[in-house]
Amino acid sequence: MKTDKDILLCDLDAFYASVEQRDNPELRGKPILIGGAPEGRGVVSTCSYEARTFGVRSAMPMKKALALCPEAIVLPPDMNRYLAASGQVRELLERFTPEIEFVSIDEAYLAVPGGKGCKTGHQIHSAVIENLSLPISVGVSKNKLLAKIGCERAKPNKVGTLWPEEVPQILWPLPVTTIPGIGPASAEKLKRQGVITVGDLAAYPEENLVRLLGQAARTQLLYARGIDNRVIVSEHEAKSISEETTFSEDVENPEYLLAVLQELSAGVGYRLRTAKVSASTITLKLRFGNFRTISRSTTFTGATDSDSQIYAAVKELFKQNCGTSPWRLAGVQASGLQRDIQLSILPRMPGGEKEEQLQSVRDLLRNKYGTATIFKAGKLIIKEKDRP
Ligand code: TTP
Ligand code: MG
């Protein structure tokens, strides 16, 4: 996308391990592995940069990591502390621009006026070190892709740029796997065609590439040329937050539909909490087998960001408006968004405390693995129930 804005990608270095080293001086300068116990089938969530010099990486079995680096100190993850640190980073970054999109527990894209990227990048770097004592790297460019690659190149603990005019000189010599979506399998196919570097990919004819890798290759070809049209999606600006799904086959079973609505409610709740907003209006959207579509809303006197309260409202709306099956589409929307309401002001549901704990675990998973994983897992379980 052509924009005057500069785009920054801020990503904390060895995030979990850095929080541990910050909070316990004895761990500083040492190889630290965070993850599951080596006796079981634990894997490394992350490791300090001291451990990376031994070849240890995220997702590696803990046993293998210890074989590479026997003197490493292994610690179990302490998610509460990592989440607290993530929240502090979030608050700090939000002071720099309202155009901000958080993409994981330790990563966010920011847009700032053109020409201000480098200065802002350095200010963020200093502010995070001074206020939170955590190492962070920042990539500065004109789009998300180049900012991300710029950040990877700058790591650890630095600010780096990768401008579009530097693409031939800096991006093109890198291996094809630098491009998001090109993993080892695609890289192998490309290698057989003599395509090794991003530059080789950038020069490859589009239609041949699509035949080799499928439709996604069109975007990957643009990426290889340094072009990325993705925009920054800042939820603060949103008037509403919604999630919906169109079923591949019409749904007959109301229990299944409710289970999907529960997942959608949880997705909306998560996004409200991420954006630090609460909603006073919840809307249920349904499309029937004959394509008739309805939207039905309920408005609270207060506002909520809780999964169970959103789902309770949706379930009630469904009871009153479910019509006749089958259903083709289901959606949940939250509107009447209000900023800075820290806690839900609606009374807690029965069993609310347990629900809140569950909610924070789900938030964690969503932070790390994205919405799709959880939604799919939820669907798999309910699919079983849906069987006649
Ligand atoms: P990343 O930002 O991918 O990794 P990192 O911050 O540890 O290291 P880098 O300097 O390369 O950015 O992920 C952020 C946190 O998410 C990481 O500290 C631990 C967690 N995580 C996992 O639990 N499993 C994984 O496979 C990965 C990649 C990360
Ligand atoms: Mg990181």
Short mmCIF file of C-alpha atoms and ligand atoms in Angstrom, two decimals:
data_model
loop_
_atom_site.label_atom_id
_atom_site.label_comp_id
_atom_site.label_asym_id
_atom_site.label_seq_id
_atom_site.Cartn_x
_atom_site.Cartn_y
_atom_site.Cartn_z
CA MET A 1 0.00 0.00 0.00
CA LYS A 2 1.26 3.45 -0.88
CA THR A 3 1.22 5.50 2.27
CA ASP A 4 3.08 8.47 3.68
CA LYS A 5 3.16 6.78 7.03
CA ASP A 6 6.18 5.03 8.45
CA ILE A 7 5.46 1.57 9.86
CA LEU A 8 7.25 0.15 12.89
CA LEU A 9 7.36 -3.40 14.17
CA CYS A 10 8.31 -3.64 17.84
CA ASP A 11 9.21 -7.11 19.15
CA LEU A 12 10.72 -7.86 22.55
CA ASP A 13 13.85 -9.99 22.54
CA ALA A 14 13.64 -13.52 24.03
CA PHE A 15 10.58 -12.21 25.82
CA TYR A 16 9.88 -14.79 28.58
CA ALA A 17 13.59 -15.32 29.23
CA SER A 18 14.23 -11.56 29.40
CA VAL A 19 11.50 -11.13 32.04
CA GLU A 20 13.18 -13.88 34.09
CA GLN A 21 16.62 -12.29 33.72
CA ARG A 22 15.25 -8.87 34.61
CA ASP A 23 13.59 -10.16 37.78
CA ASN A 24 16.48 -12.34 38.95
CA PRO A 25 19.96 -10.78 38.50
CA GLU A 26 21.60 -14.21 38.99
CA LEU A 27 20.16 -15.31 35.65
CA ARG A 28 21.65 -12.42 33.66
CA GLY A 29 24.30 -13.30 31.09
CA LYS A 30 23.44 -17.00 31.37
CA PRO A 31 21.78 -19.45 28.99
CA ILE A 32 18.15 -19.77 30.14
CA LEU A 33 15.56 -22.14 28.70
CA ILE A 34 11.88 -21.52 29.41
CA GLY A 35 9.54 -24.42 28.84
CA GLY A 36 8.33 -27.87 29.83
CA ALA A 37 10.33 -30.25 32.02
CA PRO A 38 13.05 -32.23 30.17
CA GLU A 39 11.89 -35.49 31.82
CA GLY A 40 8.57 -35.27 30.02
CA ARG A 41 8.17 -34.34 26.39
CA GLY A 42 8.57 -30.63 27.13
CA VAL A 43 9.59 -28.16 24.44
CA VAL A 44 11.43 -24.86 24.62
CA SER A 45 9.01 -21.89 24.60
CA THR A 46 11.93 -19.53 24.27
CA CYS A 47 15.54 -19.18 25.37
CA SER A 48 17.89 -16.33 26.21
CA TYR A 49 20.27 -15.13 23.48
CA GLU A 50 23.11 -16.72 25.48
CA ALA A 51 21.45 -20.11 24.81
CA ARG A 52 20.87 -19.29 21.15
CA THR A 53 24.61 -19.23 20.50
CA PHE A 54 24.51 -23.00 21.21
CA GLY A 55 21.89 -23.48 18.48
CA VAL A 56 18.88 -23.72 20.82
CA ARG A 57 15.59 -22.43 19.36
CA SER A 58 11.89 -22.09 20.28
CA ALA A 59 9.81 -25.27 19.83
CA MET A 60 12.88 -27.52 20.14
CA PRO A 61 12.43 -30.53 22.50
CA MET A 62 13.88 -29.62 25.89
CA LYS A 63 16.02 -32.78 25.84
CA LYS A 64 17.68 -31.76 22.58
CA ALA A 65 18.19 -28.20 23.88
CA LEU A 66 19.98 -29.52 26.98
CA ALA A 67 22.13 -31.78 24.86
CA LEU A 68 23.25 -28.71 22.89
CA CYS A 69 23.68 -26.56 25.99
CA PRO A 70 24.10 -28.72 29.13
CA GLU A 71 24.81 -25.81 31.47
CA ALA A 72 21.52 -24.05 30.63
CA ILE A 73 19.12 -23.19 33.46
CA VAL A 74 15.61 -24.51 32.81
CA LEU A 75 12.63 -22.58 34.19
CA PRO A 76 8.92 -23.32 33.88
CA PRO A 77 6.90 -20.48 32.29
CA ASP A 78 5.31 -18.00 34.70
CA MET A 79 2.59 -16.62 32.45
CA ASN A 80 1.18 -14.18 34.99
CA ARG A 81 4.43 -12.25 35.08
CA TYR A 82 4.83 -12.35 31.29
CA LEU A 83 1.28 -11.09 30.82
CA ALA A 84 1.85 -8.29 33.31
CA ALA A 85 5.01 -7.25 31.42
CA SER A 86 3.14 -7.46 28.11
CA GLY A 87 0.44 -5.15 29.50
CA GLN A 88 3.09 -2.62 30.59
CA VAL A 89 4.72 -2.69 27.15
CA ARG A 90 1.30 -2.22 25.59
CA GLU A 91 0.55 0.84 27.72
CA LEU A 92 3.92 2.33 26.93
CA LEU A 93 3.61 1.79 23.16
CA GLU A 94 0.13 3.30 23.13
CA ARG A 95 1.63 6.62 24.20
CA PHE A 96 3.40 6.90 20.83
CA THR A 97 0.47 6.56 18.44
CA PRO A 98 -3.20 5.54 18.40
CA GLU A 99 -2.53 3.56 15.20
CA ILE A 100 -1.30 0.39 16.79
CA GLU A 101 -2.01 -3.30 16.21
CA PHE A 102 -0.90 -5.91 18.71
CA VAL A 103 -0.13 -9.17 16.97
CA SER A 104 1.11 -11.33 19.84
CA ILE A 105 2.12 -11.16 23.49
CA ASP A 106 5.33 -9.28 22.67
CA GLU A 107 4.83 -7.78 19.21
CA ALA A 108 3.00 -4.75 17.77
CA TYR A 109 2.86 -2.76 14.54
CA LEU A 110 2.66 1.03 14.80
CA ALA A 111 2.03 3.70 12.16
CA VAL A 112 3.51 7.17 12.60
CA PRO A 113 3.71 10.18 10.24
CA GLY A 114 6.17 9.70 7.36
CA GLY A 115 9.70 10.70 8.32
CA LYS A 116 9.11 10.15 12.05
CA GLY A 117 9.72 6.37 12.05
CA CYS A 118 13.39 6.33 13.03
CA LYS A 119 13.04 8.91 15.77
CA THR A 120 9.98 7.13 17.22
CA GLY A 121 11.78 3.77 16.96
CA HIS A 122 14.67 5.06 19.05
CA GLN A 123 12.33 6.72 21.55
CA ILE A 124 10.43 3.45 22.00
CA HIS A 125 13.66 1.52 22.40
CA SER A 126 14.92 3.87 25.13
CA ALA A 127 11.53 4.05 26.87
CA VAL A 128 11.16 0.26 27.09
CA ILE A 129 14.71 -0.17 28.42
CA GLU A 130 14.47 2.72 30.89
CA ASN A 131 10.97 2.06 32.21
CA LEU A 132 10.65 -1.71 31.95
CA SER A 133 14.30 -2.89 31.78
CA LEU A 134 13.48 -5.21 28.87
CA PRO A 135 15.37 -5.54 25.57
CA ILE A 136 13.30 -4.74 22.49
CA SER A 137 14.03 -4.53 18.78
CA VAL A 138 12.28 -2.22 16.34
CA GLY A 139 12.09 -2.42 12.55
CA VAL A 140 11.19 0.74 10.64
CA SER A 141 9.91 0.90 7.06
CA LYS A 142 6.91 1.78 4.88
CA ASN A 143 4.98 -1.48 5.24
CA LYS A 144 4.48 -4.37 7.66
CA LEU A 145 6.59 -6.92 5.78
CA LEU A 146 9.68 -4.74 5.51
CA ALA A 147 9.30 -3.51 9.11
CA LYS A 148 9.16 -7.13 10.31
CA ILE A 149 12.22 -8.20 8.30
CA GLY A 150 13.98 -4.99 9.38
CA CYS A 151 13.30 -5.93 13.00
CA GLU A 152 14.59 -9.50 12.55
CA ARG A 153 17.78 -8.09 11.06
CA ALA A 154 18.18 -5.60 13.91
CA LYS A 155 17.77 -8.20 16.70
CA PRO A 156 18.78 -8.26 19.50
CA ASN A 157 18.11 -4.96 21.24
CA LYS A 158 18.46 -2.53 18.32
CA VAL A 159 16.50 -0.31 15.95
CA GLY A 160 16.90 -1.12 12.25
CA THR A 161 15.49 0.13 8.97
CA LEU A 162 14.69 -1.61 5.71
CA TRP A 163 13.40 0.93 3.19
CA PRO A 164 11.69 -0.10 -0.07
CA GLU A 165 14.60 1.26 -2.14
CA GLU A 166 16.94 -1.13 -0.27
CA VAL A 167 14.95 -4.21 -1.29
CA PRO A 168 17.28 -5.31 -4.18
CA GLN A 169 20.40 -4.86 -2.10
CA ILE A 170 19.19 -6.23 1.28
CA LEU A 171 16.09 -8.40 0.75
CA TRP A 172 16.94 -10.14 -2.50
CA PRO A 173 20.10 -11.97 -1.35
CA LEU A 174 18.17 -13.55 1.59
CA PRO A 175 16.79 -17.14 1.35
CA VAL A 176 13.20 -17.61 0.08
CA THR A 177 12.10 -18.75 3.56
CA THR A 178 12.42 -15.09 4.65
CA ILE A 179 9.05 -14.53 2.94
CA PRO A 180 6.07 -15.28 5.22
CA GLY A 181 4.24 -18.42 4.11
CA ILE A 182 7.29 -19.97 2.41
CA GLY A 183 8.27 -22.87 4.63
CA PRO A 184 10.65 -25.78 4.05
CA ALA A 185 8.23 -27.63 1.71
CA SER A 186 7.72 -24.65 -0.63
CA ALA A 187 11.44 -23.84 -0.42
CA GLU A 188 12.23 -27.39 -1.61
CA LYS A 189 9.86 -27.07 -4.58
CA LEU A 190 11.38 -23.70 -5.45
CA LYS A 191 14.91 -25.06 -5.13
CA ARG A 192 14.12 -27.66 -7.80
CA GLN A 193 13.27 -24.73 -10.11
CA GLY A 194 16.55 -23.01 -9.24
CA VAL A 195 14.84 -20.44 -6.98
CA ILE A 196 17.00 -20.03 -3.90
CA THR A 197 16.92 -16.37 -2.92
CA VAL A 198 14.14 -13.80 -2.53
CA GLY A 199 15.60 -12.12 -5.64
CA ASP A 200 15.14 -15.34 -7.66
CA LEU A 201 11.54 -15.45 -6.44
CA ALA A 202 10.92 -11.79 -7.30
CA ALA A 203 11.98 -12.47 -10.89
CA TYR A 204 9.87 -15.64 -11.32
CA PRO A 205 6.87 -15.44 -13.71
CA GLU A 206 3.66 -15.15 -11.67
CA GLU A 207 1.57 -17.79 -13.43
CA ASN A 208 4.34 -20.42 -13.19
CA LEU A 209 4.68 -19.64 -9.51
CA VAL A 210 0.93 -20.03 -8.94
CA ARG A 211 1.07 -23.43 -10.67
CA LEU A 212 3.91 -24.45 -8.36
CA LEU A 213 2.68 -23.06 -5.01
CA GLY A 214 -1.02 -22.21 -5.43
CA GLN A 215 -2.87 -18.88 -5.21
CA ALA A 216 -0.97 -17.70 -2.11
CA ALA A 217 2.03 -17.31 -4.42
CA ARG A 218 0.54 -14.08 -5.81
CA THR A 219 0.96 -12.35 -2.45
CA GLN A 220 4.34 -14.00 -1.87
CA LEU A 221 5.55 -12.65 -5.19
CA LEU A 222 4.51 -9.14 -4.14
CA TYR A 223 6.28 -9.64 -0.80
CA ALA A 224 9.43 -10.77 -2.65
CA ARG A 225 9.27 -7.43 -4.50
CA GLY A 226 8.93 -5.61 -1.16
CA ILE A 227 5.23 -4.80 -1.67
CA ASP A 228 2.77 -5.41 1.18
CA ASN A 229 -0.77 -4.03 1.12
CA ARG A 230 -1.80 -5.09 4.62
CA VAL A 231 -3.06 -2.22 6.73
CA ILE A 232 -2.71 -1.68 10.46
CA VAL A 233 -5.94 -2.70 12.15
CA SER A 234 -6.29 -0.64 15.27
CA GLU A 235 -9.20 -1.78 17.37
CA HIS A 236 -9.42 1.47 19.37
CA GLU A 237 -10.81 3.18 16.31
CA ALA A 238 -13.43 0.51 15.65
CA LYS A 239 -17.11 1.31 16.13
CA SER A 240 -17.87 -2.35 16.58
CA ILE A 241 -16.08 -5.68 16.87
CA SER A 242 -17.62 -8.73 15.28
CA GLU A 243 -16.89 -12.32 14.37
CA GLU A 244 -18.96 -14.47 12.09
CA THR A 245 -18.70 -17.76 10.31
CA THR A 246 -20.36 -19.18 7.21
CA PHE A 247 -20.80 -22.93 7.46
CA SER A 248 -19.49 -25.15 4.69
CA GLU A 249 -22.64 -27.25 5.17
CA ASP A 250 -25.93 -25.92 6.56
CA VAL A 251 -26.31 -26.59 10.28
CA GLU A 252 -29.41 -28.39 11.57
CA ASN A 253 -28.46 -28.96 15.20
CA PRO A 254 -29.19 -25.99 17.55
CA GLU A 255 -26.71 -27.35 20.12
CA TYR A 256 -23.97 -27.16 17.52
CA LEU A 257 -25.02 -23.66 16.54
CA LEU A 258 -24.93 -22.55 20.18
CA ALA A 259 -21.46 -24.04 20.59
CA VAL A 260 -20.28 -22.02 17.57
CA LEU A 261 -21.92 -18.90 19.01
CA GLN A 262 -20.04 -19.51 22.26
CA GLU A 263 -16.74 -19.61 20.36
CA LEU A 264 -17.64 -16.47 18.43
CA SER A 265 -18.60 -14.73 21.70
CA ALA A 266 -15.24 -15.70 23.18
CA GLY A 267 -13.49 -14.31 20.09
CA VAL A 268 -15.33 -11.01 20.39
CA GLY A 269 -14.64 -10.88 24.15
CA TYR A 270 -10.94 -11.44 23.56
CA ARG A 271 -10.77 -8.64 21.01
CA LEU A 272 -12.63 -6.26 23.32
CA ARG A 273 -10.16 -6.98 26.13
CA THR A 274 -7.20 -6.59 23.79
CA ALA A 275 -8.52 -3.21 22.66
CA LYS A 276 -9.30 -2.27 26.30
CA VAL A 277 -12.91 -1.48 25.47
CA SER A 278 -16.26 -2.76 26.74
CA ALA A 279 -19.50 -3.06 24.82
CA SER A 280 -23.02 -2.11 25.83
CA THR A 281 -24.77 -3.72 22.83
CA ILE A 282 -24.52 -7.31 21.64
CA THR A 283 -25.98 -8.38 18.31
CA LEU A 284 -26.71 -11.86 17.02
CA LYS A 285 -26.66 -12.37 13.27
CA LEU A 286 -28.19 -15.45 11.65
CA ARG A 287 -28.64 -16.47 8.03
CA PHE A 288 -31.14 -19.21 7.31
CA GLY A 289 -31.14 -21.94 4.66
CA ASN A 290 -33.24 -19.72 2.37
CA PHE A 291 -30.67 -16.87 2.74
CA ARG A 292 -32.98 -14.74 4.90
CA THR A 293 -30.66 -12.87 7.27
CA ILE A 294 -31.60 -11.34 10.61
CA SER A 295 -29.77 -9.21 13.20
CA ARG A 296 -31.16 -8.98 16.71
CA SER A 297 -29.62 -6.86 19.48
CA THR A 298 -29.72 -6.43 23.19
CA THR A 299 -28.39 -3.42 25.08
CA PHE A 300 -27.18 -3.55 28.68
CA THR A 301 -27.40 -0.69 31.11
CA GLY A 302 -23.69 -1.27 31.80
CA ALA A 303 -20.99 -2.60 29.50
CA THR A 304 -19.03 -5.84 29.37
CA ASP A 305 -15.92 -7.47 27.97
CA SER A 306 -16.60 -10.89 29.47
CA ASP A 307 -16.95 -13.98 27.28
CA SER A 308 -19.67 -15.50 29.44
CA GLN A 309 -21.76 -12.32 29.61
CA ILE A 310 -21.55 -11.84 25.85
CA TYR A 311 -22.51 -15.46 25.31
CA ALA A 312 -25.41 -15.24 27.81
CA ALA A 313 -26.82 -12.32 25.79
CA VAL A 314 -26.29 -14.15 22.49
CA LYS A 315 -27.88 -17.34 23.81
CA GLU A 316 -30.97 -15.44 24.96
CA LEU A 317 -31.22 -13.71 21.57
CA PHE A 318 -30.89 -17.08 19.88
CA LYS A 319 -33.66 -18.62 22.03
CA GLN A 320 -36.03 -15.83 21.02
CA ASN A 321 -35.04 -15.55 17.35
CA CYS A 322 -33.67 -18.91 16.23
CA GLY A 323 -36.43 -19.37 13.62
CA THR A 324 -36.37 -22.64 11.71
CA SER A 325 -33.20 -24.52 10.91
CA PRO A 326 -31.04 -24.92 8.89
CA TRP A 327 -28.64 -22.06 9.48
CA ARG A 328 -25.97 -21.01 6.97
CA LEU A 329 -24.18 -18.29 8.92
CA ALA A 330 -23.84 -17.18 12.53
CA GLY A 331 -22.29 -13.98 13.83
CA VAL A 332 -21.76 -12.04 17.05
CA GLN A 333 -21.16 -8.30 17.16
CA ALA A 334 -20.28 -6.00 20.06
CA SER A 335 -21.01 -2.28 19.69
CA GLY A 336 -21.60 0.75 21.87
CA LEU A 337 -17.89 0.53 22.67
CA GLN A 338 -16.60 2.36 25.70
CA ARG A 339 -12.96 2.92 26.47
CA ASP A 340 -11.06 2.44 29.71
CA ILE A 341 -13.64 0.47 31.62
CA GLN A 342 -11.26 -1.74 33.52
CA LEU A 343 -13.73 -4.30 34.80
CA SER A 344 -17.06 -5.48 33.67
CA ILE A 345 -19.67 -3.48 35.53
CA LEU A 346 -22.37 -6.05 35.04
CA PRO A 347 -22.82 -8.44 37.97
CA ARG A 348 -20.69 -11.56 37.78
CA MET A 349 -22.36 -14.67 36.45
CA PRO A 350 -22.63 -17.68 38.80
CA GLY A 351 -19.25 -19.47 38.68
CA GLY A 352 -17.79 -16.22 37.35
CA GLU A 353 -14.40 -16.57 39.01
CA LYS A 354 -13.67 -19.91 37.36
CA GLU A 355 -14.91 -18.52 34.07
CA GLU A 356 -12.52 -15.56 34.38
CA GLN A 357 -9.59 -17.91 34.99
CA LEU A 358 -10.57 -19.92 31.94
CA GLN A 359 -10.90 -16.68 30.02
CA SER A 360 -7.34 -15.62 30.84
CA VAL A 361 -5.98 -19.01 29.75
CA ARG A 362 -7.87 -18.65 26.48
CA ASP A 363 -6.53 -15.11 26.06
CA LEU A 364 -3.04 -16.47 26.46
CA LEU A 365 -3.57 -19.12 23.81
CA ARG A 366 -5.13 -16.61 21.48
CA ASN A 367 -2.21 -14.24 22.05
CA LYS A 368 0.23 -16.90 21.09
CA TYR A 369 -1.49 -19.00 18.49
CA GLY A 370 -4.21 -16.71 17.13
CA THR A 371 -7.96 -17.07 17.04
CA ALA A 372 -8.18 -19.69 14.32
CA THR A 373 -6.51 -22.43 16.36
CA ILE A 374 -8.90 -22.15 19.27
CA PHE A 375 -11.91 -21.76 17.09
CA LYS A 376 -11.00 -24.84 15.09
CA ALA A 377 -10.32 -26.85 18.23
CA GLY A 378 -13.70 -25.81 19.65
CA LYS A 379 -15.39 -26.77 16.43
CA LEU A 380 -13.72 -30.16 16.34
CA ILE A 381 -15.10 -31.01 19.75
CA ILE A 382 -18.61 -29.88 18.96
CA LYS A 383 -18.55 -31.54 15.56
CA GLU A 384 -18.46 -34.85 17.43
CA LYS A 385 -21.64 -33.89 19.23
CA ASP A 386 -23.30 -32.82 16.03
CA ARG A 387 -23.04 -36.31 14.60
CA PRO A 388 -26.43 -38.00 14.36
P1 TTP B 1 8.80 -14.49 19.86
O1 TTP B 1 8.73 -13.00 19.77
O2 TTP B 1 8.62 -15.27 18.61
O3 TTP B 1 10.22 -14.94 20.45
P2 TTP B 1 11.10 -14.27 21.58
O4 TTP B 1 10.55 -12.96 22.03
O5 TTP B 1 11.33 -15.26 22.67
O6 TTP B 1 12.48 -14.08 20.85
P3 TTP B 1 12.85 -13.01 19.69
O7 TTP B 1 13.95 -12.19 20.26
O8 TTP B 1 13.28 -13.84 18.53
O9 TTP B 1 11.61 -12.20 19.41
O10 TTP B 1 7.74 -15.02 20.90
C1 TTP B 1 7.38 -14.30 22.07
C2 TTP B 1 7.16 -15.26 23.23
O11 TTP B 1 6.19 -16.24 22.89
C3 TTP B 1 8.40 -16.06 23.61
O12 TTP B 1 9.24 -15.37 24.53
C4 TTP B 1 7.82 -17.32 24.19
C5 TTP B 1 6.52 -17.51 23.46
N1 TTP B 1 6.69 -18.55 22.43
C6 TTP B 1 6.26 -19.86 22.71
O13 TTP B 1 5.76 -20.12 23.80
N2 TTP B 1 6.46 -20.82 21.76
C7 TTP B 1 7.04 -20.58 20.54
O14 TTP B 1 7.20 -21.50 19.71
C8 TTP B 1 7.45 -19.24 20.25
C9 TTP B 1 8.08 -18.90 18.92
C10 TTP B 1 7.26 -18.26 21.22
MG MG B 2 9.96 -11.51 20.64
#
